[in-house]
Every structure is written in structure tokens, then in C-alpha cells.
Amino acid sequence: MKIINRRQFLQLLGYGAASIAGSKFLSACSSFSSQSPTSVYQGDPDVEIRLTAQPGEQQIFSSPATKVWCYKGEVIKGSGESLLTIPNSYLGPIFNLKKGTKLRVHFINEIPQETIVHWHGLHVPENADGHPRFAVDQGQTYVYNYQVMDRAGSYWYHPHPHGITGPQVYQGLAGMFLVHDEEEESLSLPRGDYDLPIVIQDRVFDGDNQFVYEPAVFGMFGDQILVNGQPEYNLSVDRGVYRLRLLNGSNARIYKLAWEDGAPLQVIGTDGGLLEEPITRDYITMAPAQRLDLWVDFRNWEPGSTPKLVNLPSEVIGGGETFTIFSASIRETEGESLELPQAFPSHEALDPAQAVNADSPRLFELGMEMGMQWTINGRTFEMTDVARDERVNLGDVEIWEFYNTGGMGMGSRGMMGGMAQAHPMHIHGLQFKILERQVDPGFEDLHQSVSGGFVDEGWHDTVLVLPGERVRVLMQFTDFTGLYMYHCHNLEHEDMGMMRNYRVDS
Ligand code: C2O
Ligand code: CU
Ligand code: CU
């Protein structure tokens, strides 16, 4: 059983480009207030895609089916492999594109709420970033034009409307976005059926198999794990090497992942693509929105065995018990017999000494005000508000420091549920380097319960900032001016206001 049949292209719903006028989308067309595309590249797009957010049903358990919202895609122009589907899943099609591709996406909103699509991790112009001020109502379209400029890697996309991102992602709106480039193609890495997405999400179901969205102030935590949209996920694999692209697509849950038998994990990539060299961890810590690419050699297990990837309990997520994320079943069939490369081509370095604020990094304090509102420097989200200390200059290299003051001022384990609040901080429009972490006295134990699983090497767009921790990151603002966002990627924290704009000025 293959998770994704790479040759199984996205169904074009039975229509070719010539007959699109007959598709159901165009019936709604008269009411579109379509925005005219603002091209940032010269000429026509190489790939053109129609992406629709729509209500649907998915058989997650035997029956009844679960009502979901999902992204459906159609390739209007370009290779049919530009989109790949995950069978039996509410997850959106996987964008599968080469670096340099000039992309146009016609996004159509058919859900009964305003929404907009954000391309998480991608370096795109302001008007393609999915800022909530661009949200469109049901029946409307938003056209994205951008060139894929990022390194090969595992990115993703999801809704970003103001205040309702959490419930929309929870209802099923999310998908992966893979970028390929020549650098990566020159390496002997597992490809095709040996290169698989592992999207980890947690949900609560009611007795009728319907999603229950009832978040606490800490966020929405599920008691049922879904991988690629399915419960009790089993990956049937050959005895060979796989690239597993893990995405923590959960709203709020932080995972501490390990092989049940203690086998080490080989990490080859992070949010922003391949590492300089593979690294080994006994376990990996993954906060919402983070990606880690694993190199897994299933020859390390006997045919017929069923190694399990499990979640280990940790203080950061309030203890709990070990539970299974997915299991693999190892077939007799010989698969890819690749050797783990010693190093991957180096990527552009960014030198902290280049930072214009190397002496006094921009400080962002993460906290909570009045017991109910998550804040950044005491502020919450306002649609177009940019404070003085949120303006940066195009071309500048900067260091930002996120300081998690320790939750609610009640120590590492506040009164509210006994859970310390960690904040996975995400910056739009770029990838950054993680420079250092500093832990306040009194928070060492909490830190040590997950820090062995941090992969701070490589490029990132999201970094977990634990209670009592200061994390410094290094980035450069290139190519595009305009309004971007930075926020906590615990989606409930985000929806409650733990999000701000930053503006790149020329
Ligand atoms: Cu994946 Cu603004 O977020
Ligand atoms: Cu993002
Ligand atoms: Cu948060």
C-alpha cells in the first residue's frame, strides 16, 4: 500500500482547460469580485492552479463520515505532477514544484466564512503572503502570483483569516508544499514512493465521528492522533531507505517523538530545507508548524516487524503517557539501498556580525495580560498596526530575541491547568537561523525535558520558545517590502491575538 501514488495525478474533476467554463466553479463566477493579479514576475506563469476551499466529507472512521473543510486543487497549466494527492485524506493536494517556477494560484473560497491562504515558509511578495486583511468571503476569489524562490524543502499552506485560523485548520484546511531544486537533485536521496509526507495532527471526535472544536486558553488539544488525515496510521514499507517529511500540523500540541525501540533518528532537513550535514537525535521535539525531514533506513529492522514512532511524555505538554503516532510494517521487498550522505551542499551563510542590531537585538516579550490575552511586547494583533519597533529595512540583517517570560507570571507551572506555556514563534516571509538559547534560573528542568530533541541547526521559520527562555534568531529582509506578520503558531494563541505585523521599508 503506497501512501501517495506519485503517478496518480490530481483528478482534474473530469475537465480539461478547454472545458473549464463548464466546471462548477464558473457557475459562481458571476458573483466573483476577482482581484486583478499584480505580477511580480515577467510574462506568463509556468504553473497555474485553481485551489478551492470547500466543505466536504471524509471517511475517517468506518461510518458515519466526518464533515470537513478541504482544499481541492486542479492544475490548469503546467505539469500534472505540480499537485499530488494523499488518498483518503481531507488534507489538501501537495504542491510539488521546482524552485524558480512562476506560479499563479486562483484561490476560490467556498466555505461559509472569510478565509485566505498563507504559504507557510515561502519567501513571497506581500500581496501573496495571505495576510488576514486580504481575506475573501464565500464565493470570492483571490489570485496569487509569485515565483518559488525558496530552497528545496518541505513547506506548507493553510488558512490565515483573522481570529479563525485555528478552527479552519482544524476542520481540515492544510496541505504540504514541496520545493525541489538542482542542488537537491544532484544528491542521492530517496525519491518518488520513497519520499513520503507524514502530517501529524490531533483531533477530538464526538460519538458521530465529527470534529469537536472546543479549545482551552492553552489551545486545542486532541485525544486522537491522525497522520495524513487517518487514525492508527500504518506505513507499509520496503526494506530500504525513506525520506519521511514530518510536519506538525496540529493546532497546539508539541510532540516529543522517538522510535519505540530507542533507535536513533537521523534528521536531514528542517523548515527551510536540507541541513549542512545529517544529525542524530534520540528523540525530536516538534512544535506546531515545524517540519523535520528524516532519513529512515528500514533495513535496520527485520522484515515483518512493526517499528513505531511514539510520542514521549514531557512536562512541556503537561506530562501524559507514551502513545503511538504511526507504525511501519516492513515488507520483504528490497527497497532503495542508499547511503546517508556525509554532508549536503552548503547553503548561504548568514553572519551575526552583519546584523545591524548585533549589539542590541530587537526584543519581543511573550506573555499574557489580564489572565486571558496572549501578547507580544504587551500588544495584541491589530489588522494593519505596526509599532515603531516593528519596522525593519529592506536588505538589513537583524537579530531578534524572543523572550518567554514564563507564562502567566506564576512560575513554570501556572495555576491554569498546571501547564507551562511554550510559544512556537513564527516569522512570515523568510527563513532564519537560530543563534542561541538562554534559560532563566528555575526553568532548567522544564527545558531539559525537551531540549535534547531540538534541531536548531539549519534554516527555520518557526522556533519553539519555552517558558523562561530567550531565543535569538538571525534573519535578512530581502527582495520585498511591505506588511508581514510574526506570531505564535499555537493557533489558538494566534487567534487570541498573539500575532503582530512587521513592516519591511525600502
Ligand atoms: Cu503557518 Cu502565519 O502561519
Ligand atoms: Cu507562515
Ligand atoms: Cu503561544
Short mmCIF file of N, CA and C in Angstrom, two decimals, residues 269-393:
data_model
loop_
_atom_site.label_atom_id
_atom_site.label_comp_id
_atom_site.label_asym_id
_atom_site.label_seq_id
_atom_site.Cartn_x
_atom_site.Cartn_y
_atom_site.Cartn_z
N GLY A 269 16.68 17.37 7.30
CA GLY A 269 16.17 18.67 6.88
C GLY A 269 15.30 19.31 7.94
N THR A 270 15.16 20.63 7.85
CA THR A 270 14.32 21.40 8.76
C THR A 270 13.32 22.21 7.93
N ASP A 271 12.71 23.22 8.55
CA ASP A 271 11.72 24.06 7.86
C ASP A 271 12.21 24.54 6.50
N GLY A 272 13.46 24.97 6.46
CA GLY A 272 13.98 25.62 5.25
C GLY A 272 14.87 24.73 4.41
N GLY A 273 14.67 23.43 4.45
CA GLY A 273 15.41 22.53 3.56
C GLY A 273 16.51 21.74 4.25
N LEU A 274 17.40 21.18 3.44
CA LEU A 274 18.41 20.26 3.97
C LEU A 274 19.39 20.95 4.90
N LEU A 275 19.81 20.20 5.89
CA LEU A 275 20.85 20.65 6.82
C LEU A 275 22.19 20.62 6.11
N GLU A 276 23.23 21.17 6.72
CA GLU A 276 24.56 21.06 6.11
C GLU A 276 25.06 19.63 6.19
N GLU A 277 24.66 18.96 7.27
CA GLU A 277 25.01 17.54 7.41
C GLU A 277 23.93 16.87 8.25
N PRO A 278 23.76 15.56 8.05
CA PRO A 278 22.75 14.87 8.83
C PRO A 278 23.09 14.92 10.31
N ILE A 279 22.09 14.97 11.16
CA ILE A 279 22.35 14.92 12.59
C ILE A 279 21.51 13.81 13.22
N THR A 280 21.97 13.32 14.35
CA THR A 280 21.30 12.21 15.02
C THR A 280 20.71 12.67 16.34
N ARG A 281 19.51 12.24 16.62
CA ARG A 281 18.85 12.57 17.89
C ARG A 281 18.18 11.31 18.44
N ASP A 282 18.14 11.21 19.76
CA ASP A 282 17.41 10.10 20.38
C ASP A 282 15.91 10.34 20.28
N TYR A 283 15.54 11.62 20.30
CA TYR A 283 14.15 12.00 20.09
C TYR A 283 14.15 13.38 19.45
N ILE A 284 13.03 13.75 18.84
CA ILE A 284 12.92 15.08 18.24
C ILE A 284 11.72 15.80 18.81
N THR A 285 11.90 17.09 19.06
CA THR A 285 10.83 17.92 19.59
C THR A 285 10.24 18.72 18.43
N MET A 286 8.96 18.60 18.24
CA MET A 286 8.33 19.32 17.13
C MET A 286 7.14 20.15 17.62
N ALA A 287 7.26 21.45 17.45
CA ALA A 287 6.18 22.36 17.81
C ALA A 287 5.28 22.55 16.59
N PRO A 288 4.06 23.03 16.79
CA PRO A 288 3.17 23.26 15.66
C PRO A 288 3.85 24.08 14.55
N ALA A 289 3.63 23.65 13.33
CA ALA A 289 4.13 24.27 12.10
C ALA A 289 5.54 23.84 11.71
N GLN A 290 6.26 23.20 12.63
CA GLN A 290 7.63 22.81 12.29
C GLN A 290 7.66 21.58 11.41
N ARG A 291 8.69 21.53 10.57
CA ARG A 291 8.94 20.35 9.73
C ARG A 291 10.32 19.80 10.03
N LEU A 292 10.41 18.47 9.98
CA LEU A 292 11.72 17.82 10.04
C LEU A 292 11.70 16.69 9.03
N ASP A 293 12.74 16.64 8.21
CA ASP A 293 12.86 15.54 7.27
C ASP A 293 13.77 14.48 7.88
N LEU A 294 13.27 13.26 7.90
CA LEU A 294 14.04 12.16 8.46
C LEU A 294 14.55 11.25 7.36
N TRP A 295 15.73 10.72 7.58
CA TRP A 295 16.29 9.66 6.75
C TRP A 295 16.06 8.38 7.53
N VAL A 296 15.22 7.52 7.01
CA VAL A 296 14.91 6.30 7.76
C VAL A 296 15.31 5.08 6.94
N ASP A 297 16.22 4.29 7.49
CA ASP A 297 16.66 3.08 6.81
C ASP A 297 15.93 1.89 7.43
N PHE A 298 14.88 1.46 6.74
CA PHE A 298 14.07 0.37 7.29
C PHE A 298 14.78 -0.99 7.20
N ARG A 299 15.99 -1.00 6.62
CA ARG A 299 16.78 -2.24 6.66
C ARG A 299 17.29 -2.51 8.08
N ASN A 300 17.18 -1.47 8.93
CA ASN A 300 17.61 -1.64 10.32
C ASN A 300 16.64 -2.50 11.14
N TRP A 301 15.49 -2.79 10.55
CA TRP A 301 14.54 -3.66 11.24
C TRP A 301 14.30 -4.92 10.40
N GLU A 302 13.87 -5.97 11.04
CA GLU A 302 13.61 -7.23 10.34
C GLU A 302 12.33 -7.14 9.52
N PRO A 303 12.30 -7.84 8.39
CA PRO A 303 11.05 -7.91 7.64
C PRO A 303 9.96 -8.48 8.55
N GLY A 304 8.78 -7.95 8.42
CA GLY A 304 7.68 -8.42 9.26
C GLY A 304 7.55 -7.67 10.57
N SER A 305 8.60 -6.93 10.93
CA SER A 305 8.50 -6.19 12.19
C SER A 305 7.73 -4.89 11.98
N THR A 306 7.28 -4.32 13.08
CA THR A 306 6.44 -3.12 13.01
C THR A 306 6.95 -2.03 13.95
N PRO A 307 8.05 -1.38 13.56
CA PRO A 307 8.54 -0.29 14.41
C PRO A 307 7.51 0.82 14.52
N LYS A 308 7.49 1.45 15.69
CA LYS A 308 6.50 2.51 15.93
C LYS A 308 7.20 3.82 16.25
N LEU A 309 6.67 4.88 15.69
CA LEU A 309 7.08 6.20 16.12
C LEU A 309 6.12 6.61 17.22
N VAL A 310 6.67 6.93 18.39
CA VAL A 310 5.80 7.24 19.52
C VAL A 310 6.04 8.66 20.02
N ASN A 311 5.08 9.14 20.77
CA ASN A 311 5.24 10.42 21.46
C ASN A 311 5.55 10.14 22.92
N LEU A 312 6.65 10.72 23.39
CA LEU A 312 7.05 10.54 24.78
C LEU A 312 6.44 11.65 25.63
N PRO A 313 6.09 11.32 26.87
CA PRO A 313 5.55 12.37 27.73
C PRO A 313 6.61 13.42 28.04
N SER A 314 6.20 14.65 28.21
CA SER A 314 7.14 15.68 28.65
C SER A 314 6.38 16.73 29.45
N GLU A 315 7.10 17.40 30.31
CA GLU A 315 6.49 18.43 31.15
C GLU A 315 5.89 19.54 30.32
N VAL A 316 6.52 19.82 29.18
CA VAL A 316 6.09 20.95 28.37
C VAL A 316 4.65 20.79 27.88
N ILE A 317 4.25 19.54 27.69
CA ILE A 317 2.86 19.35 27.28
C ILE A 317 2.04 18.73 28.41
N GLY A 318 2.53 18.93 29.63
CA GLY A 318 1.72 18.52 30.77
C GLY A 318 1.76 17.04 31.08
N GLY A 319 2.89 16.42 30.82
CA GLY A 319 3.06 15.01 31.19
C GLY A 319 2.33 14.07 30.27
N GLY A 320 1.56 13.17 30.81
CA GLY A 320 0.82 12.22 29.99
C GLY A 320 1.57 10.92 29.81
N GLU A 321 1.09 10.13 28.86
CA GLU A 321 1.67 8.82 28.62
C GLU A 321 2.21 8.72 27.21
N THR A 322 3.04 7.71 27.01
CA THR A 322 3.56 7.45 25.67
C THR A 322 2.42 6.96 24.79
N PHE A 323 2.31 7.51 23.59
CA PHE A 323 1.31 6.98 22.66
C PHE A 323 1.89 6.93 21.25
N THR A 324 1.26 6.10 20.43
CA THR A 324 1.79 5.86 19.09
C THR A 324 1.34 6.95 18.12
N ILE A 325 2.26 7.37 17.28
CA ILE A 325 1.94 8.31 16.21
C ILE A 325 1.60 7.52 14.94
N PHE A 326 2.52 6.65 14.55
CA PHE A 326 2.22 5.72 13.45
C PHE A 326 3.10 4.49 13.62
N SER A 327 2.71 3.43 12.93
CA SER A 327 3.57 2.27 12.91
C SER A 327 3.94 1.97 11.47
N ALA A 328 5.07 1.34 11.30
CA ALA A 328 5.50 0.93 9.96
C ALA A 328 5.45 -0.59 9.90
N SER A 329 5.06 -1.13 8.75
CA SER A 329 5.13 -2.58 8.56
C SER A 329 6.17 -2.84 7.49
N ILE A 330 7.16 -3.62 7.86
CA ILE A 330 8.28 -3.81 6.93
C ILE A 330 8.07 -5.05 6.08
N ARG A 331 7.99 -4.82 4.78
CA ARG A 331 7.79 -5.92 3.83
C ARG A 331 9.12 -6.61 3.57
N GLU A 332 9.03 -7.73 2.88
CA GLU A 332 10.23 -8.46 2.47
C GLU A 332 10.96 -7.75 1.33
N THR A 333 10.20 -7.04 0.52
CA THR A 333 10.74 -6.40 -0.69
C THR A 333 11.94 -5.52 -0.40
N GLU A 334 12.98 -5.68 -1.19
CA GLU A 334 14.14 -4.81 -1.06
C GLU A 334 13.81 -3.44 -1.64
N GLY A 335 14.13 -2.41 -0.92
CA GLY A 335 13.89 -1.06 -1.42
C GLY A 335 15.18 -0.38 -1.81
N GLU A 336 15.16 0.93 -1.76
CA GLU A 336 16.33 1.74 -2.08
C GLU A 336 17.46 1.44 -1.11
N SER A 337 18.66 1.18 -1.65
CA SER A 337 19.78 0.95 -0.74
C SER A 337 20.78 2.09 -0.86
N LEU A 338 20.38 3.23 -0.37
CA LEU A 338 21.22 4.41 -0.45
C LEU A 338 22.04 4.55 0.83
N GLU A 339 23.18 5.21 0.69
CA GLU A 339 23.97 5.52 1.88
C GLU A 339 23.69 6.95 2.30
N LEU A 340 23.60 7.16 3.57
CA LEU A 340 23.36 8.51 4.08
C LEU A 340 24.52 9.42 3.70
N PRO A 341 24.25 10.48 2.94
CA PRO A 341 25.35 11.39 2.57
C PRO A 341 26.00 12.00 3.82
N GLN A 342 27.31 12.21 3.74
CA GLN A 342 28.04 12.80 4.87
C GLN A 342 27.67 14.27 5.06
N ALA A 343 27.44 14.92 3.94
CA ALA A 343 27.15 16.35 4.00
C ALA A 343 26.25 16.72 2.83
N PHE A 344 25.53 17.79 2.98
CA PHE A 344 24.71 18.32 1.90
C PHE A 344 25.34 19.64 1.48
N PRO A 345 25.19 20.00 0.20
CA PRO A 345 25.85 21.22 -0.25
C PRO A 345 25.54 22.37 0.70
N SER A 346 26.55 23.11 0.98
CA SER A 346 26.35 24.17 1.97
C SER A 346 25.43 25.23 1.40
N HIS A 347 24.74 25.88 2.27
CA HIS A 347 23.86 26.93 1.84
C HIS A 347 24.38 28.24 2.34
N GLU A 348 24.00 29.28 1.68
CA GLU A 348 24.37 30.64 2.06
C GLU A 348 24.47 30.81 3.57
N ALA A 349 25.58 31.33 3.98
CA ALA A 349 25.71 31.59 5.41
C ALA A 349 25.16 32.97 5.72
N LEU A 350 24.76 33.16 6.95
CA LEU A 350 24.34 34.47 7.39
C LEU A 350 25.17 34.71 8.65
N ASP A 351 25.89 35.82 8.67
CA ASP A 351 26.84 36.07 9.75
C ASP A 351 26.23 37.03 10.76
N PRO A 352 26.15 36.62 12.03
CA PRO A 352 25.57 37.51 13.04
C PRO A 352 26.28 38.86 13.08
N ALA A 353 27.56 38.87 12.70
CA ALA A 353 28.31 40.13 12.73
C ALA A 353 27.76 41.13 11.72
N GLN A 354 27.05 40.63 10.71
CA GLN A 354 26.45 41.53 9.71
C GLN A 354 25.21 42.24 10.23
N ALA A 355 24.70 41.76 11.35
CA ALA A 355 23.42 42.30 11.83
C ALA A 355 23.55 43.77 12.20
N VAL A 356 22.59 44.58 11.75
CA VAL A 356 22.62 46.00 12.07
C VAL A 356 22.36 46.24 13.56
N ASN A 357 21.77 45.25 14.22
CA ASN A 357 21.49 45.41 15.65
C ASN A 357 22.22 44.36 16.48
N ALA A 358 23.42 44.00 16.02
CA ALA A 358 24.19 42.96 16.71
C ALA A 358 24.39 43.29 18.20
N ASP A 359 24.51 44.57 18.51
CA ASP A 359 24.76 44.96 19.90
C ASP A 359 23.50 44.96 20.76
N SER A 360 22.38 45.30 20.13
CA SER A 360 21.14 45.29 20.92
C SER A 360 20.00 44.74 20.09
N PRO A 361 19.88 43.41 20.11
CA PRO A 361 18.83 42.75 19.33
C PRO A 361 17.44 43.27 19.68
N ARG A 362 16.57 43.23 18.69
CA ARG A 362 15.16 43.58 18.93
C ARG A 362 14.58 42.58 19.90
N LEU A 363 13.93 43.06 20.93
CA LEU A 363 13.40 42.17 21.95
C LEU A 363 11.88 42.05 21.83
N PHE A 364 11.42 40.82 21.83
CA PHE A 364 9.98 40.57 21.81
C PHE A 364 9.61 39.73 23.03
N GLU A 365 8.89 40.34 23.95
CA GLU A 365 8.49 39.62 25.16
C GLU A 365 7.15 38.95 24.96
N LEU A 366 7.16 37.67 25.25
CA LEU A 366 5.95 36.87 25.07
C LEU A 366 5.30 36.69 26.42
N GLY A 367 4.07 37.08 26.52
CA GLY A 367 3.43 36.99 27.83
C GLY A 367 1.94 36.86 27.77
N MET A 368 1.36 37.17 28.90
CA MET A 368 -0.10 37.12 28.97
C MET A 368 -0.57 38.29 29.78
N GLU A 369 -1.59 38.93 29.31
CA GLU A 369 -2.10 40.07 30.04
C GLU A 369 -3.51 39.82 30.53
N MET A 370 -3.80 40.33 31.70
CA MET A 370 -5.12 40.22 32.32
C MET A 370 -5.61 38.80 32.38
N GLY A 371 -4.68 37.87 32.39
CA GLY A 371 -5.06 36.48 32.59
C GLY A 371 -5.73 35.81 31.40
N MET A 372 -5.99 36.53 30.33
CA MET A 372 -6.72 35.91 29.23
C MET A 372 -6.16 36.19 27.84
N GLN A 373 -5.23 37.11 27.75
CA GLN A 373 -4.82 37.55 26.43
C GLN A 373 -3.33 37.32 26.22
N TRP A 374 -2.99 36.52 25.22
CA TRP A 374 -1.58 36.30 24.91
C TRP A 374 -1.05 37.52 24.17
N THR A 375 0.15 37.95 24.55
CA THR A 375 0.67 39.20 23.97
C THR A 375 2.12 39.08 23.51
N ILE A 376 2.49 40.00 22.64
CA ILE A 376 3.88 40.18 22.23
C ILE A 376 4.24 41.63 22.54
N ASN A 377 5.21 41.82 23.40
CA ASN A 377 5.56 43.15 23.90
C ASN A 377 4.31 43.88 24.41
N GLY A 378 3.44 43.13 25.06
CA GLY A 378 2.24 43.72 25.66
C GLY A 378 1.14 44.05 24.67
N ARG A 379 1.37 43.75 23.39
CA ARG A 379 0.39 44.11 22.37
C ARG A 379 -0.30 42.86 21.82
N THR A 380 -1.45 43.10 21.23
CA THR A 380 -2.13 42.02 20.51
C THR A 380 -2.33 42.47 19.06
N PHE A 381 -2.87 41.58 18.26
CA PHE A 381 -2.97 41.85 16.83
C PHE A 381 -3.96 42.94 16.51
N GLU A 382 -3.54 43.83 15.65
CA GLU A 382 -4.47 44.78 15.03
C GLU A 382 -4.15 44.77 13.55
N MET A 383 -5.18 44.74 12.75
CA MET A 383 -5.06 44.42 11.33
C MET A 383 -3.87 45.05 10.60
N THR A 384 -3.72 46.36 10.73
CA THR A 384 -2.64 46.98 9.95
C THR A 384 -1.66 47.75 10.84
N ASP A 385 -1.79 47.54 12.13
CA ASP A 385 -0.96 48.29 13.06
C ASP A 385 0.48 47.78 13.06
N VAL A 386 1.41 48.74 12.94
CA VAL A 386 2.83 48.40 13.03
C VAL A 386 3.46 49.39 14.01
N ALA A 387 4.01 48.87 15.08
CA ALA A 387 4.63 49.78 16.06
C ALA A 387 6.02 50.18 15.58
N ARG A 388 6.56 51.17 16.22
CA ARG A 388 7.90 51.66 15.86
C ARG A 388 8.93 50.55 15.85
N ASP A 389 8.84 49.71 16.86
CA ASP A 389 9.85 48.65 16.98
C ASP A 389 9.50 47.42 16.12
N GLU A 390 8.57 47.61 15.18
CA GLU A 390 8.22 46.51 14.27
C GLU A 390 8.52 46.88 12.82
N ARG A 391 9.33 47.92 12.65
CA ARG A 391 9.70 48.32 11.29
C ARG A 391 11.15 47.96 11.03
N VAL A 392 11.37 47.35 9.91
CA VAL A 392 12.74 46.95 9.55
C VAL A 392 13.04 47.49 8.15
N ASN A 393 14.31 47.46 7.77
CA ASN A 393 14.69 47.98 6.46
C ASN A 393 15.10 46.88 5.51
#
